[in-house]
């Protein structure tokens, strides 16, 4: 265990935990806040998607210009400071345009910090335990996913949105403490200066696992954005149990999914992940009430929790060492691209057909995921089996 559980690995996991915890507090709170302002589903989807757009623009810049040049800690500090600026913007003016701008700024900061953490952990992991290590690192995001929405729904129920913003800011300060304990990293040779170009946004060697990750994002988008409103339409006042079960199952499956992928091959994890993720959306379409909420949360946690870190380990495996910052940014952006575009699309569909029908249509994304990966396995069985 000594080759994996060293102090830098533990510190980067803790820093990532508090960053995601702070981010996830806002996830259930913002839709409720926007709903209280009378915002429609279509407009709400655009506001929430602005975060994804800014994250996708910020991550390649952070990966190519800062992280791969040895400025990963600086990248995190800048990211957290920008996040704090976005949080301040949420509470300054009750105006949808201003909230959209604040959400955009928040996304820039989160994009900077998240890609730096991802690239850091990639450098710390031994190749023989890469999938396992990425699973443990992803556990910290799952814990944030578990604790954040519970805290956010509690604060919105008993306090207000401004208390939620204050708690998010406090958690970001804690993540800075753990970041300060991380060692500096310098590349073997100075990275050449990169101009803003398509090359910074796209690492061709990792395009296929990134494409699969985009479909995962498209399946998670309608849940992240609209599960609180689906629960409200079902007469379920507090959907905190969804986030608790989803994150708990995600945490549990990541304890062994990486070991299965390292020993038996990626296909043994990726195919079941696609199946259960699709089932989680179909459950919300076919069934009503509290039981549907519970079973959907379990399936989504098992699917995203097992599939996401294995795809990320695959990206690290394929990427050249000097491009892992850029490749990590591309991977994260792929998920957010699928998530952001899907939020806009699903918001429009929900406004016309309802939330149940929206989840049924969204399940098609996982059908495409499974077909694409199956065709890849048939064409390149050795590479796919890992």
GROMACS .gro file of C-alpha atoms in nm:
model
  386
    1UNK     CA    1   0.000   0.000   0.000
    2UNK     CA    2   0.300   0.232   0.049
    3UNK     CA    3   0.335   0.297  -0.323
    4UNK     CA    4  -0.015   0.444  -0.332
    5UNK     CA    5  -0.103   0.585   0.011
    6UNK     CA    6   0.163   0.852   0.054
    7UNK     CA    7   0.118   1.199   0.203
    8UNK     CA    8   0.090   1.391  -0.129
    9UNK     CA    9  -0.180   1.152  -0.251
   10UNK     CA   10  -0.375   1.190   0.074
   11UNK     CA   11  -0.340   1.570   0.069
   12UNK     CA   12  -0.462   1.606  -0.290
   13UNK     CA   13  -0.757   1.381  -0.211
   14UNK     CA   14  -0.852   1.596   0.090
   15UNK     CA   15  -0.818   1.918  -0.109
   16UNK     CA   16  -1.035   1.774  -0.385
   17UNK     CA   17  -1.292   1.662  -0.126
   18UNK     CA   18  -1.347   2.011   0.016
   19UNK     CA   19  -1.353   2.171  -0.328
   20UNK     CA   20  -1.625   1.933  -0.446
   21UNK     CA   21  -1.810   1.961  -0.115
   22UNK     CA   22  -1.830   2.337  -0.161
   23UNK     CA   23  -1.938   2.302  -0.523
   24UNK     CA   24  -2.206   2.043  -0.449
   25UNK     CA   25  -2.370   2.258  -0.180
   26UNK     CA   26  -2.482   2.492  -0.458
   27UNK     CA   27  -2.615   2.218  -0.690
   28UNK     CA   28  -2.955   2.157  -0.519
   29UNK     CA   29  -2.979   2.509  -0.375
   30UNK     CA   30  -2.950   2.714  -0.694
   31UNK     CA   31  -3.245   2.553  -0.882
   32UNK     CA   32  -3.464   2.605  -0.574
   33UNK     CA   33  -3.348   2.965  -0.549
   34UNK     CA   34  -3.415   3.027  -0.917
   35UNK     CA   35  -3.755   2.860  -0.886
   36UNK     CA   36  -3.841   3.096  -0.599
   37UNK     CA   37  -3.764   3.385  -0.836
   38UNK     CA   38  -4.016   3.248  -1.087
   39UNK     CA   39  -3.761   3.122  -1.339
   40UNK     CA   40  -3.898   2.879  -1.600
   41UNK     CA   41  -3.736   2.542  -1.678
   42UNK     CA   42  -3.596   2.660  -2.012
   43UNK     CA   43  -3.431   2.972  -1.868
   44UNK     CA   44  -3.312   2.776  -1.567
   45UNK     CA   45  -3.139   2.527  -1.795
   46UNK     CA   46  -2.952   2.808  -1.971
   47UNK     CA   47  -2.837   2.957  -1.639
   48UNK     CA   48  -2.716   2.621  -1.508
   49UNK     CA   49  -2.549   2.538  -1.840
   50UNK     CA   50  -2.347   2.863  -1.831
   51UNK     CA   51  -2.140   2.702  -1.555
   52UNK     CA   52  -2.053   2.409  -1.782
   53UNK     CA   53  -1.958   2.642  -2.067
   54UNK     CA   54  -1.718   2.844  -1.854
   55UNK     CA   55  -1.563   2.529  -1.705
   56UNK     CA   56  -1.498   2.394  -2.054
   57UNK     CA   57  -1.330   2.718  -2.161
   58UNK     CA   58  -1.119   2.745  -1.846
   59UNK     CA   59  -0.985   2.390  -1.817
   60UNK     CA   60  -0.780   2.374  -2.141
   61UNK     CA   61  -0.623   2.711  -2.057
   62UNK     CA   62  -0.538   2.588  -1.708
   63UNK     CA   63  -0.404   2.255  -1.834
   64UNK     CA   64  -0.192   2.386  -2.121
   65UNK     CA   65  -0.068   2.719  -1.983
   66UNK     CA   66  -0.035   2.646  -1.610
   67UNK     CA   67  -0.055   2.281  -1.502
   68UNK     CA   68   0.170   2.125  -1.769
   69UNK     CA   69   0.425   2.404  -1.710
   70UNK     CA   70   0.455   2.329  -1.335
   71UNK     CA   71   0.219   2.594  -1.197
   72UNK     CA   72  -0.043   2.354  -1.066
   73UNK     CA   73  -0.065   2.500  -0.713
   74UNK     CA   74  -0.092   2.852  -0.854
   75UNK     CA   75  -0.370   2.726  -1.078
   76UNK     CA   76  -0.563   2.597  -0.776
   77UNK     CA   77  -0.522   2.920  -0.578
   78UNK     CA   78  -0.640   3.129  -0.873
   79UNK     CA   79  -0.932   2.894  -0.926
   80UNK     CA   80  -1.053   2.916  -0.568
   81UNK     CA   81  -1.022   3.295  -0.561
   82UNK     CA   82  -1.228   3.318  -0.881
   83UNK     CA   83  -1.486   3.081  -0.729
   84UNK     CA   84  -1.518   3.311  -0.429
   85UNK     CA   85  -1.580   3.602  -0.664
   86UNK     CA   86  -1.857   3.406  -0.834
   87UNK     CA   87  -2.016   3.321  -0.500
   88UNK     CA   88  -2.020   3.688  -0.404
   89UNK     CA   89  -2.193   3.764  -0.732
   90UNK     CA   90  -2.482   3.527  -0.657
   91UNK     CA   91  -2.587   3.730  -0.356
   92UNK     CA   92  -2.524   4.086  -0.474
   93UNK     CA   93  -2.814   4.142  -0.713
   94UNK     CA   94  -3.138   3.945  -0.757
   95UNK     CA   95  -3.129   3.956  -1.135
   96UNK     CA   96  -3.122   3.659  -1.372
   97UNK     CA   97  -2.861   3.810  -1.603
   98UNK     CA   98  -2.632   3.892  -1.311
   99UNK     CA   99  -2.682   3.543  -1.164
  100UNK     CA  100  -2.591   3.393  -1.502
  101UNK     CA  101  -2.270   3.598  -1.507
  102UNK     CA  102  -2.187   3.488  -1.151
  103UNK     CA  103  -2.250   3.126  -1.247
  104UNK     CA  104  -2.014   3.169  -1.544
  105UNK     CA  105  -1.740   3.313  -1.319
  106UNK     CA  106  -1.791   3.033  -1.066
  107UNK     CA  107  -1.737   2.782  -1.347
  108UNK     CA  108  -1.406   2.942  -1.449
  109UNK     CA  109  -1.273   2.904  -1.097
  110UNK     CA  110  -1.393   2.547  -1.061
  111UNK     CA  111  -1.241   2.460  -1.398
  112UNK     CA  112  -0.899   2.589  -1.292
  113UNK     CA  113  -0.890   2.402  -0.962
  114UNK     CA  114  -1.042   2.073  -1.079
  115UNK     CA  115  -0.805   2.017  -1.372
  116UNK     CA  116  -0.505   2.091  -1.149
  117UNK     CA  117  -0.615   1.836  -0.890
  118UNK     CA  118  -0.680   1.575  -1.160
  119UNK     CA  119  -0.338   1.623  -1.319
  120UNK     CA  120  -0.167   1.618  -0.978
  121UNK     CA  121  -0.313   1.283  -0.880
  122UNK     CA  122  -0.228   1.136  -1.222
  123UNK     CA  123   0.141   1.208  -1.160
  124UNK     CA  124   0.131   1.052  -0.813
  125UNK     CA  125  -0.021   0.716  -0.909
  126UNK     CA  126   0.188   0.409  -1.001
  127UNK     CA  127   0.089   0.266  -1.340
  128UNK     CA  128   0.010  -0.077  -1.194
  129UNK     CA  129  -0.255   0.070  -0.962
  130UNK     CA  130  -0.377   0.360  -1.174
  131UNK     CA  131  -0.743   0.258  -1.203
  132UNK     CA  132  -0.757   0.173  -0.833
  133UNK     CA  133  -0.596   0.502  -0.736
  134UNK     CA  134  -0.826   0.704  -0.961
  135UNK     CA  135  -1.117   0.523  -0.798
  136UNK     CA  136  -1.003   0.633  -0.453
  137UNK     CA  137  -0.943   0.987  -0.577
  138UNK     CA  138  -1.290   0.990  -0.729
  139UNK     CA  139  -1.423   0.881  -0.389
  140UNK     CA  140  -1.348   1.228  -0.262
  141UNK     CA  141  -1.578   1.375  -0.526
  142UNK     CA  142  -1.841   1.120  -0.422
  143UNK     CA  143  -1.812   1.224  -0.059
  144UNK     CA  144  -1.857   1.584  -0.170
  145UNK     CA  145  -2.153   1.474  -0.377
  146UNK     CA  146  -2.298   1.305  -0.070
  147UNK     CA  147  -2.236   1.574   0.190
  148UNK     CA  148  -2.281   1.883  -0.027
  149UNK     CA  149  -2.638   1.832  -0.152
  150UNK     CA  150  -2.751   1.723   0.196
  151UNK     CA  151  -2.601   2.037   0.346
  152UNK     CA  152  -2.742   2.248   0.063
  153UNK     CA  153  -3.098   2.118   0.098
  154UNK     CA  154  -3.080   2.154   0.477
  155UNK     CA  155  -2.958   2.514   0.455
  156UNK     CA  156  -3.226   2.602   0.199
  157UNK     CA  157  -3.498   2.442   0.414
  158UNK     CA  158  -3.402   2.596   0.748
  159UNK     CA  159  -3.205   2.905   0.652
  160UNK     CA  160  -3.165   3.069   0.309
  161UNK     CA  161  -2.949   3.086  -0.003
  162UNK     CA  162  -2.702   3.333   0.148
  163UNK     CA  163  -2.616   3.094   0.431
  164UNK     CA  164  -2.551   2.832   0.164
  165UNK     CA  165  -2.308   3.064  -0.014
  166UNK     CA  166  -2.123   3.136   0.312
  167UNK     CA  167  -2.076   2.764   0.384
  168UNK     CA  168  -1.946   2.709   0.031
  169UNK     CA  169  -1.689   2.986   0.079
  170UNK     CA  170  -1.573   2.834   0.409
  171UNK     CA  171  -1.515   2.494   0.247
  172UNK     CA  172  -1.312   2.651  -0.032
  173UNK     CA  173  -1.085   2.813   0.226
  174UNK     CA  174  -1.030   2.471   0.386
  175UNK     CA  175  -0.929   2.327   0.049
  176UNK     CA  176  -0.663   2.599   0.024
  177UNK     CA  177  -0.509   2.472   0.347
  178UNK     CA  178  -0.460   2.122   0.205
  179UNK     CA  179  -0.335   2.264  -0.123
  180UNK     CA  180  -0.061   2.453   0.061
  181UNK     CA  181   0.069   2.118   0.194
  182UNK     CA  182   0.114   1.971  -0.154
  183UNK     CA  183   0.468   1.947  -0.296
  184UNK     CA  184   0.572   2.154  -0.594
  185UNK     CA  185   0.608   1.975  -0.926
  186UNK     CA  186   0.833   2.075  -1.212
  187UNK     CA  187   0.826   1.913  -1.558
  188UNK     CA  188   1.138   1.729  -1.676
  189UNK     CA  189   1.184   2.001  -1.937
  190UNK     CA  190   1.022   2.341  -1.971
  191UNK     CA  191   0.703   2.308  -2.170
  192UNK     CA  192   0.698   2.519  -2.487
  193UNK     CA  193   0.472   2.821  -2.483
  194UNK     CA  194   0.136   2.738  -2.634
  195UNK     CA  195  -0.079   2.985  -2.816
  196UNK     CA  196  -0.454   2.963  -2.786
  197UNK     CA  197  -0.542   2.694  -3.038
  198UNK     CA  198  -0.761   2.392  -3.099
  199UNK     CA  199  -0.471   2.172  -2.988
  200UNK     CA  200  -0.515   2.295  -2.630
  201UNK     CA  201  -0.879   2.185  -2.626
  202UNK     CA  202  -0.838   1.847  -2.796
  203UNK     CA  203  -0.593   1.563  -2.731
  204UNK     CA  204  -0.658   1.322  -3.017
  205UNK     CA  205  -0.509   1.017  -2.845
  206UNK     CA  206  -0.783   1.017  -2.580
  207UNK     CA  207  -1.083   1.113  -2.790
  208UNK     CA  208  -1.278   0.786  -2.755
  209UNK     CA  209  -1.290   0.752  -2.374
  210UNK     CA  210  -1.366   1.124  -2.363
  211UNK     CA  211  -1.657   1.070  -2.603
  212UNK     CA  212  -1.793   0.796  -2.375
  213UNK     CA  213  -1.756   1.033  -2.082
  214UNK     CA  214  -1.966   1.291  -2.267
  215UNK     CA  215  -2.253   1.042  -2.283
  216UNK     CA  216  -2.217   0.983  -1.909
  217UNK     CA  217  -2.249   1.358  -1.863
  218UNK     CA  218  -2.559   1.366  -2.082
  219UNK     CA  219  -2.719   1.105  -1.857
  220UNK     CA  220  -2.625   1.286  -1.536
  221UNK     CA  221  -2.736   1.630  -1.659
  222UNK     CA  222  -3.113   1.587  -1.617
  223UNK     CA  223  -3.062   1.447  -1.269
  224UNK     CA  224  -2.824   1.718  -1.148
  225UNK     CA  225  -3.044   1.998  -1.279
  226UNK     CA  226  -3.400   1.878  -1.234
  227UNK     CA  227  -3.428   1.601  -0.973
  228UNK     CA  228  -3.535   1.851  -0.706
  229UNK     CA  229  -3.812   1.977  -0.934
  230UNK     CA  230  -3.910   1.619  -1.033
  231UNK     CA  231  -3.945   1.546  -0.662
  232UNK     CA  232  -4.157   1.856  -0.617
  233UNK     CA  233  -4.387   1.743  -0.900
  234UNK     CA  234  -4.421   1.407  -0.721
  235UNK     CA  235  -4.508   1.568  -0.390
  236UNK     CA  236  -4.164   1.489  -0.241
  237UNK     CA  237  -4.059   1.800  -0.055
  238UNK     CA  238  -3.699   1.702   0.021
  239UNK     CA  239  -3.500   1.486  -0.221
  240UNK     CA  240  -3.190   1.482  -0.002
  241UNK     CA  241  -3.215   1.102   0.023
  242UNK     CA  242  -3.150   1.084  -0.352
  243UNK     CA  243  -2.814   1.257  -0.318
  244UNK     CA  244  -2.729   1.052  -0.010
  245UNK     CA  245  -2.799   0.716  -0.176
  246UNK     CA  246  -2.646   0.820  -0.505
  247UNK     CA  247  -2.320   0.928  -0.343
  248UNK     CA  248  -2.313   0.634  -0.100
  249UNK     CA  249  -2.347   0.380  -0.381
  250UNK     CA  250  -2.092   0.570  -0.587
  251UNK     CA  251  -1.853   0.561  -0.293
  252UNK     CA  252  -1.910   0.190  -0.231
  253UNK     CA  253  -1.860   0.077  -0.591
  254UNK     CA  254  -1.538   0.276  -0.629
  255UNK     CA  255  -1.378   0.071  -0.352
  256UNK     CA  256  -1.353  -0.229  -0.584
  257UNK     CA  257  -1.429  -0.114  -0.942
  258UNK     CA  258  -1.071   0.002  -0.998
  259UNK     CA  259  -0.929  -0.331  -0.883
  260UNK     CA  260  -1.164  -0.517  -1.117
  261UNK     CA  261  -1.055  -0.301  -1.411
  262UNK     CA  262  -0.684  -0.339  -1.330
  263UNK     CA  263  -0.707  -0.718  -1.297
  264UNK     CA  264  -0.983  -0.823  -1.541
  265UNK     CA  265  -1.006  -0.537  -1.791
  266UNK     CA  266  -1.201  -0.216  -1.838
  267UNK     CA  267  -1.493  -0.381  -2.019
  268UNK     CA  268  -1.594  -0.564  -1.701
  269UNK     CA  269  -1.670  -0.228  -1.545
  270UNK     CA  270  -1.769  -0.001  -1.835
  271UNK     CA  271  -2.050  -0.219  -1.976
  272UNK     CA  272  -2.232  -0.273  -1.643
  273UNK     CA  273  -2.185   0.097  -1.567
  274UNK     CA  274  -2.367   0.192  -1.887
  275UNK     CA  275  -2.649  -0.053  -1.819
  276UNK     CA  276  -2.730   0.058  -1.466
  277UNK     CA  277  -2.697   0.428  -1.552
  278UNK     CA  278  -2.956   0.385  -1.828
  279UNK     CA  279  -3.181   0.198  -1.584
  280UNK     CA  280  -3.165   0.488  -1.338
  281UNK     CA  281  -3.322   0.720  -1.597
  282UNK     CA  282  -3.581   0.466  -1.711
  283UNK     CA  283  -3.695   0.419  -1.350
  284UNK     CA  284  -3.783   0.789  -1.324
  285UNK     CA  285  -3.976   0.758  -1.652
  286UNK     CA  286  -4.165   0.436  -1.578
  287UNK     CA  287  -4.241   0.476  -1.208
  288UNK     CA  288  -4.360   0.745  -0.970
  289UNK     CA  289  -4.310   0.832  -0.608
  290UNK     CA  290  -4.051   0.783  -0.339
  291UNK     CA  291  -3.953   0.428  -0.435
  292UNK     CA  292  -3.862   0.541  -0.788
  293UNK     CA  293  -3.643   0.814  -0.639
  294UNK     CA  294  -3.463   0.560  -0.419
  295UNK     CA  295  -3.395   0.298  -0.688
  296UNK     CA  296  -3.292   0.558  -0.943
  297UNK     CA  297  -3.040   0.702  -0.696
  298UNK     CA  298  -2.892   0.358  -0.631
  299UNK     CA  299  -2.853   0.275  -1.000
  300UNK     CA  300  -2.710   0.615  -1.089
  301UNK     CA  301  -2.456   0.596  -0.808
  302UNK     CA  302  -2.340   0.251  -0.914
  303UNK     CA  303  -2.320   0.348  -1.282
  304UNK     CA  304  -2.146   0.686  -1.265
  305UNK     CA  305  -1.937   0.580  -0.966
  306UNK     CA  306  -1.785   0.284  -1.147
  307UNK     CA  307  -1.768   0.414  -1.504
  308UNK     CA  308  -1.625   0.764  -1.454
  309UNK     CA  309  -1.293   0.680  -1.278
  310UNK     CA  310  -1.223   0.388  -1.514
  311UNK     CA  311  -1.264   0.614  -1.815
  312UNK     CA  312  -1.037   0.872  -1.649
  313UNK     CA  313  -0.770   0.607  -1.584
  314UNK     CA  314  -0.801   0.506  -1.949
  315UNK     CA  315  -0.736   0.866  -2.055
  316UNK     CA  316  -0.424   0.888  -1.836
  317UNK     CA  317  -0.302   0.559  -1.981
  318UNK     CA  318  -0.335   0.686  -2.339
  319UNK     CA  319  -0.205   1.041  -2.290
  320UNK     CA  320   0.165   1.133  -2.325
  321UNK     CA  321   0.311   1.230  -1.984
  322UNK     CA  322   0.379   1.586  -2.096
  323UNK     CA  323   0.016   1.625  -2.207
  324UNK     CA  324  -0.164   1.481  -1.906
  325UNK     CA  325  -0.279   1.822  -1.789
  326UNK     CA  326  -0.434   1.894  -2.128
  327UNK     CA  327  -0.575   1.540  -2.153
  328UNK     CA  328  -0.730   1.568  -1.806
  329UNK     CA  329  -0.889   1.898  -1.908
  330UNK     CA  330  -1.026   1.735  -2.224
  331UNK     CA  331  -1.170   1.448  -2.021
  332UNK     CA  332  -1.340   1.674  -1.768
  333UNK     CA  333  -1.465   1.898  -2.047
  334UNK     CA  334  -1.618   1.603  -2.227
  335UNK     CA  335  -1.830   1.519  -1.924
  336UNK     CA  336  -1.930   1.883  -1.880
  337UNK     CA  337  -2.005   1.924  -2.250
  338UNK     CA  338  -2.246   1.633  -2.236
  339UNK     CA  339  -2.389   1.763  -1.910
  340UNK     CA  340  -2.423   2.125  -2.022
  341UNK     CA  341  -2.578   2.057  -2.362
  342UNK     CA  342  -2.811   1.802  -2.210
  343UNK     CA  343  -2.932   2.044  -1.942
  344UNK     CA  344  -3.041   2.290  -2.211
  345UNK     CA  345  -3.203   2.015  -2.421
  346UNK     CA  346  -3.369   1.839  -2.128
  347UNK     CA  347  -3.494   2.171  -1.990
  348UNK     CA  348  -3.672   2.244  -2.318
  349UNK     CA  349  -3.816   1.891  -2.332
  350UNK     CA  350  -3.928   1.907  -1.967
  351UNK     CA  351  -4.110   2.235  -2.026
  352UNK     CA  352  -4.311   2.071  -2.305
  353UNK     CA  353  -4.347   1.704  -2.209
  354UNK     CA  354  -4.285   1.696  -1.835
  355UNK     CA  355  -4.002   1.561  -1.625
  356UNK     CA  356  -4.098   1.195  -1.654
  357UNK     CA  357  -4.087   1.194  -2.033
  358UNK     CA  358  -3.764   1.389  -2.024
  359UNK     CA  359  -3.594   1.111  -1.825
  360UNK     CA  360  -3.720   0.848  -2.065
  361UNK     CA  361  -3.574   1.033  -2.364
  362UNK     CA  362  -3.249   1.096  -2.174
  363UNK     CA  363  -3.194   0.720  -2.132
  364UNK     CA  364  -3.118   0.703  -2.507
  365UNK     CA  365  -2.778   0.858  -2.431
  366UNK     CA  366  -2.673   0.542  -2.248
  367UNK     CA  367  -2.793   0.323  -2.534
  368UNK     CA  368  -2.555   0.515  -2.763
  369UNK     CA  369  -2.284   0.475  -2.498
  370UNK     CA  370  -2.321   0.094  -2.493
  371UNK     CA  371  -2.339   0.056  -2.870
  372UNK     CA  372  -2.030   0.274  -2.922
  373UNK     CA  373  -1.824   0.087  -2.667
  374UNK     CA  374  -1.936  -0.253  -2.797
  375UNK     CA  375  -1.829  -0.159  -3.151
  376UNK     CA  376  -1.495  -0.041  -3.014
  377UNK     CA  377  -1.443  -0.372  -2.835
  378UNK     CA  378  -1.518  -0.565  -3.154
  379UNK     CA  379  -1.267  -0.358  -3.351
  380UNK     CA  380  -0.995  -0.344  -3.085
  381UNK     CA  381  -1.060  -0.626  -2.838
  382UNK     CA  382  -0.718  -0.615  -2.671
  383UNK     CA  383  -0.713  -0.242  -2.615
  384UNK     CA  384  -1.069  -0.245  -2.487
  385UNK     CA  385  -1.023  -0.531  -2.247
  386UNK     CA  386  -0.728  -0.344  -2.094
   0.00000   0.00000   0.00000
